[in-house]
Tab-separated table of C-alpha atoms in Angstrom:
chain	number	residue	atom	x	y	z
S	1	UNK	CA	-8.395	-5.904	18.131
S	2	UNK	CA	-5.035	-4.782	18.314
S	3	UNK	CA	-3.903	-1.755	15.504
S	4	UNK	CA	-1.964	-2.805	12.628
S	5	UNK	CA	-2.801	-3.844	9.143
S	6	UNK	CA	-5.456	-5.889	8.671
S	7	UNK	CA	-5.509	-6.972	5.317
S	8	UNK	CA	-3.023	-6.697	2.390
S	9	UNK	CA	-4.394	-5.892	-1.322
S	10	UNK	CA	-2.845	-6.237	-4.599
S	11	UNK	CA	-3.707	-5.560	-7.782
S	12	UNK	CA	-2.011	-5.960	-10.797
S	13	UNK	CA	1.110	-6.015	-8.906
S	14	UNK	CA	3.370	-8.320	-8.725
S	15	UNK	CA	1.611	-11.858	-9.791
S	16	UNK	CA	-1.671	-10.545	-8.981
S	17	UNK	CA	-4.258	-9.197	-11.121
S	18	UNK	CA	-6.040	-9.097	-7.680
S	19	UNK	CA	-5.400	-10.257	-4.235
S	20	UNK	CA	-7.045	-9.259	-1.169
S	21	UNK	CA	-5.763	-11.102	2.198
S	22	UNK	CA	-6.497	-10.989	5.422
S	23	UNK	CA	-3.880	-10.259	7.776
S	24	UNK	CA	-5.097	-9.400	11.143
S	25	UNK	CA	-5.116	-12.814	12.962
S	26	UNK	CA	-2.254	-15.734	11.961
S	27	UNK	CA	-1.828	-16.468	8.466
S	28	UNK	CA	-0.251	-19.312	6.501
S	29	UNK	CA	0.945	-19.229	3.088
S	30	UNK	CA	0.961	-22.553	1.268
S	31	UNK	CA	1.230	-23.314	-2.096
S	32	UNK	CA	3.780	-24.328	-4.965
S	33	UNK	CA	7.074	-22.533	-6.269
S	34	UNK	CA	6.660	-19.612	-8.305
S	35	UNK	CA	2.777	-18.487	-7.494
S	36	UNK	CA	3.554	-15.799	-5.180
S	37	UNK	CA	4.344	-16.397	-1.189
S	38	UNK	CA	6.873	-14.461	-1.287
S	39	UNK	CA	5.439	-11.387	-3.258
S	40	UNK	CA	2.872	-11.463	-0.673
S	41	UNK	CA	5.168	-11.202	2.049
S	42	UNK	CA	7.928	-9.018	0.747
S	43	UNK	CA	5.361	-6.351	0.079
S	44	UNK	CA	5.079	-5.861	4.109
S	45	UNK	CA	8.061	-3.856	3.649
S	46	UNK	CA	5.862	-1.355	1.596
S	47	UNK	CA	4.197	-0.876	4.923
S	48	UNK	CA	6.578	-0.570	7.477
S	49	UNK	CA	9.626	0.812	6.020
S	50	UNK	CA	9.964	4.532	4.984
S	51	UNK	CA	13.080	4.552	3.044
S	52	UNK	CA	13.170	2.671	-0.165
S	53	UNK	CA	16.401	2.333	-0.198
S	54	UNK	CA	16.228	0.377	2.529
S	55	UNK	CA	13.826	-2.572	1.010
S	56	UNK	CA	15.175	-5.713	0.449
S	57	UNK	CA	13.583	-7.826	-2.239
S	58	UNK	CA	16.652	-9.833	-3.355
S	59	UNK	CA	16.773	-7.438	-6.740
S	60	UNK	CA	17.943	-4.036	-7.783
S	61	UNK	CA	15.195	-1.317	-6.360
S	62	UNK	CA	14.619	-0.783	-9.986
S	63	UNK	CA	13.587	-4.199	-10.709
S	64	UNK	CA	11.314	-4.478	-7.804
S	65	UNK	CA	9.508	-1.004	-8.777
S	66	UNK	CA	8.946	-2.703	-12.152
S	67	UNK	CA	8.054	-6.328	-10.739
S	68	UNK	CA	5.606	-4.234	-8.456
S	69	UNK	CA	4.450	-1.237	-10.123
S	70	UNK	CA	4.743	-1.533	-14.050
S	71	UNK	CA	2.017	0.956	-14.557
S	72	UNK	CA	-0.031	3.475	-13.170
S	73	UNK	CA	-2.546	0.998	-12.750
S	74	UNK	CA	-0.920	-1.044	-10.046
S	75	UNK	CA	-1.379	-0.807	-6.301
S	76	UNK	CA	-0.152	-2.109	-3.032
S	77	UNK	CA	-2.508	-1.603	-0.151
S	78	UNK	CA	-2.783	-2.129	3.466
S	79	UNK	CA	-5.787	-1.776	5.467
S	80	UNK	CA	-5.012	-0.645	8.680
S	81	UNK	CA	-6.646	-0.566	12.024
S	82	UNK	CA	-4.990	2.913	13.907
S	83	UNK	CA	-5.489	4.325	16.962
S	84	UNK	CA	-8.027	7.004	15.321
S	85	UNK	CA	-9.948	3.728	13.223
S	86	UNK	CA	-9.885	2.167	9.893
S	87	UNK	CA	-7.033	4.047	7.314
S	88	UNK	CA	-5.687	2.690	4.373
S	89	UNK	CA	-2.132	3.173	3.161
S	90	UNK	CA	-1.037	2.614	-0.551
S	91	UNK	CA	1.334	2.762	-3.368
S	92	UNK	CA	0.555	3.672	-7.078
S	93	UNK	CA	2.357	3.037	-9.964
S	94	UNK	CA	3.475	5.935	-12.585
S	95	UNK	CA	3.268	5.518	-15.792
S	96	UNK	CA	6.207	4.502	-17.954
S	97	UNK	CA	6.333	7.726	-19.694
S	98	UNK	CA	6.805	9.473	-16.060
S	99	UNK	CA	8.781	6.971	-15.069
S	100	UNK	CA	8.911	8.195	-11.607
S	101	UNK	CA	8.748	6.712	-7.924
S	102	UNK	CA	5.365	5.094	-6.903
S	103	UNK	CA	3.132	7.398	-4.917
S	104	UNK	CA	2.423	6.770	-1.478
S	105	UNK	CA	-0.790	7.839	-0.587
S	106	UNK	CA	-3.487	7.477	2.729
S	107	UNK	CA	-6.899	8.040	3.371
S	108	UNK	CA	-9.433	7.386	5.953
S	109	UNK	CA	-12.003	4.291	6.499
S	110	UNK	CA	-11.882	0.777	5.089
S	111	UNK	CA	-10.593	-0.226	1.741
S	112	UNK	CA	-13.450	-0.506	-0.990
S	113	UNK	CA	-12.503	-2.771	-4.385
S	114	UNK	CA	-15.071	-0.239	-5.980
S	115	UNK	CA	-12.955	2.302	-5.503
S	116	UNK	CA	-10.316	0.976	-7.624
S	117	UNK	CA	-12.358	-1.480	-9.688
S	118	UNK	CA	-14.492	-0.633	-12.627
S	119	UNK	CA	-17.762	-3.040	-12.870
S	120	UNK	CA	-16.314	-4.484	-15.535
S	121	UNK	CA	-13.622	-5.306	-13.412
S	122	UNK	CA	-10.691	-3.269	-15.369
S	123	UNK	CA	-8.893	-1.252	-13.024
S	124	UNK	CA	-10.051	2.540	-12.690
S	125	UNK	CA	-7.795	5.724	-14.469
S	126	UNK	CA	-5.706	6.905	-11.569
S	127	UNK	CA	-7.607	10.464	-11.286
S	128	UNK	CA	-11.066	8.291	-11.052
S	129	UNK	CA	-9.167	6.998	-8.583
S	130	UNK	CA	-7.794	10.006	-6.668
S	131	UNK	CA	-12.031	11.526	-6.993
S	132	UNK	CA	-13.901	8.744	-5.617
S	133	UNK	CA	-11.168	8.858	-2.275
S	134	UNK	CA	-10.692	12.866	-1.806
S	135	UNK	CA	-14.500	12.032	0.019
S	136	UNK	CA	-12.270	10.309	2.217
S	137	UNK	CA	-9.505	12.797	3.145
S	138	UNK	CA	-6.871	11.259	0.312
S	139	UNK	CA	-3.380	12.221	1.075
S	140	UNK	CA	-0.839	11.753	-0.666
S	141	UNK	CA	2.380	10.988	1.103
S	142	UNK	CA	5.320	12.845	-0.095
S	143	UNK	CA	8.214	11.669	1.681
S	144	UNK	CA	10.241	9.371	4.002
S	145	UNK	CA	9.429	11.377	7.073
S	146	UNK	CA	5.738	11.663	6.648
S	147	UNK	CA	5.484	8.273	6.227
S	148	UNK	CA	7.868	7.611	9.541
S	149	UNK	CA	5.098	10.346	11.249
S	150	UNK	CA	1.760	8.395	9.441
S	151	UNK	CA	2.958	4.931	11.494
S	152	UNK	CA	3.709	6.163	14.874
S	153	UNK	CA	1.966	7.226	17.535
S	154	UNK	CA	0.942	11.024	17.648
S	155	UNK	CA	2.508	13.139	19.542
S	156	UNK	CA	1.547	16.495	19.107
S	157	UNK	CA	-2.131	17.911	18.711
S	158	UNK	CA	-1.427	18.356	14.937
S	159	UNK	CA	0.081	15.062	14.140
S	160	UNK	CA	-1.129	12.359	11.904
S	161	UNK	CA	0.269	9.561	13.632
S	162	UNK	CA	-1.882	6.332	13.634
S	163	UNK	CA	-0.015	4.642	16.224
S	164	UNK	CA	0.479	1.122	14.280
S	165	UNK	CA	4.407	0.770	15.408
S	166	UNK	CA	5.265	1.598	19.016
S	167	UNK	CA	8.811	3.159	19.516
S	168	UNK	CA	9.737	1.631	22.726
S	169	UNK	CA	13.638	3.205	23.013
């Protein structure tokens, strides 16, 4: 199995109160206007680009943080198969009130809905959130470069790379 993401999770982003997809092998997205498709595939950008500013979603970056993230309780995932295993990289929302730029966050093994869903199937309080994954070497990722460093492959002894885009030139 080759490393890259290998599946995409939503919740309460976007249209989705929930989505979990599989993205590993092909994929095809069907369905009528308006229900999503292109959410789904936009948010790859979340992934593989570093810079905000350099997202394209067809809408100011301010509309797109508030299409994707309107509250703390909103996250964009990606579980990802690396060259050191299973790692999953995310975005939270802030609340209005901080009104500040998603977090970008990482931690180790595969992604669990319990960790983010309550049993009654409300989304957990961010800092339930950030407890139940600090057992699993949460990061959070504080800025464009360290995210640049997360996706390629290590270099040095001390690097975090995970080796999911290859720099060829």
């Amino acid at each position: 199995m080759p490393n890259g993401p290998q599946k995409l999770i939503l919740i309460r982003a976007g249209r989705y109160e929930y989505a979990e997809v599989e993205v590993s092998g092909t994929l095809q997205i069907v369905g009528p206007n308006n229900t999503g498709k292109t959410t789904l595939i936009n948010t790859l950008q979340f992934l593989y680009l570093d810079d905000q500013r350099q997202m394209d979603f067809g809408h100011s970056l301010d509309e797109t943080k508030t299409y994707y993230f309107p509250d703390q309780y909103s996250y964009v995932l990606f579980e990802c198969l690396g060259a050191r295993g299973k790692f999953v990289l995310g975005w939270r929302g802030q609340s209005r009130a901080s009104g500040g730029d998603p977090e970008r966050f990482v931690f180790e093994g595969p992604f669990d809905s319990t960790d983010f869903i309550q049993e009654d199937q409300g989304v957990r309080e961010p800092k339930d959130v950030s407890a139940r994954l600090s057992v699993k070497h949460y990061t959070s990722i504080k800025n464009n470069s360290e995210h640049r460093e997360l996706l390629l492959q290590a270099t040095r002894g001390d690097s975090k790379g995970t080796g999911i885009v290859a720099l060829r030139d």
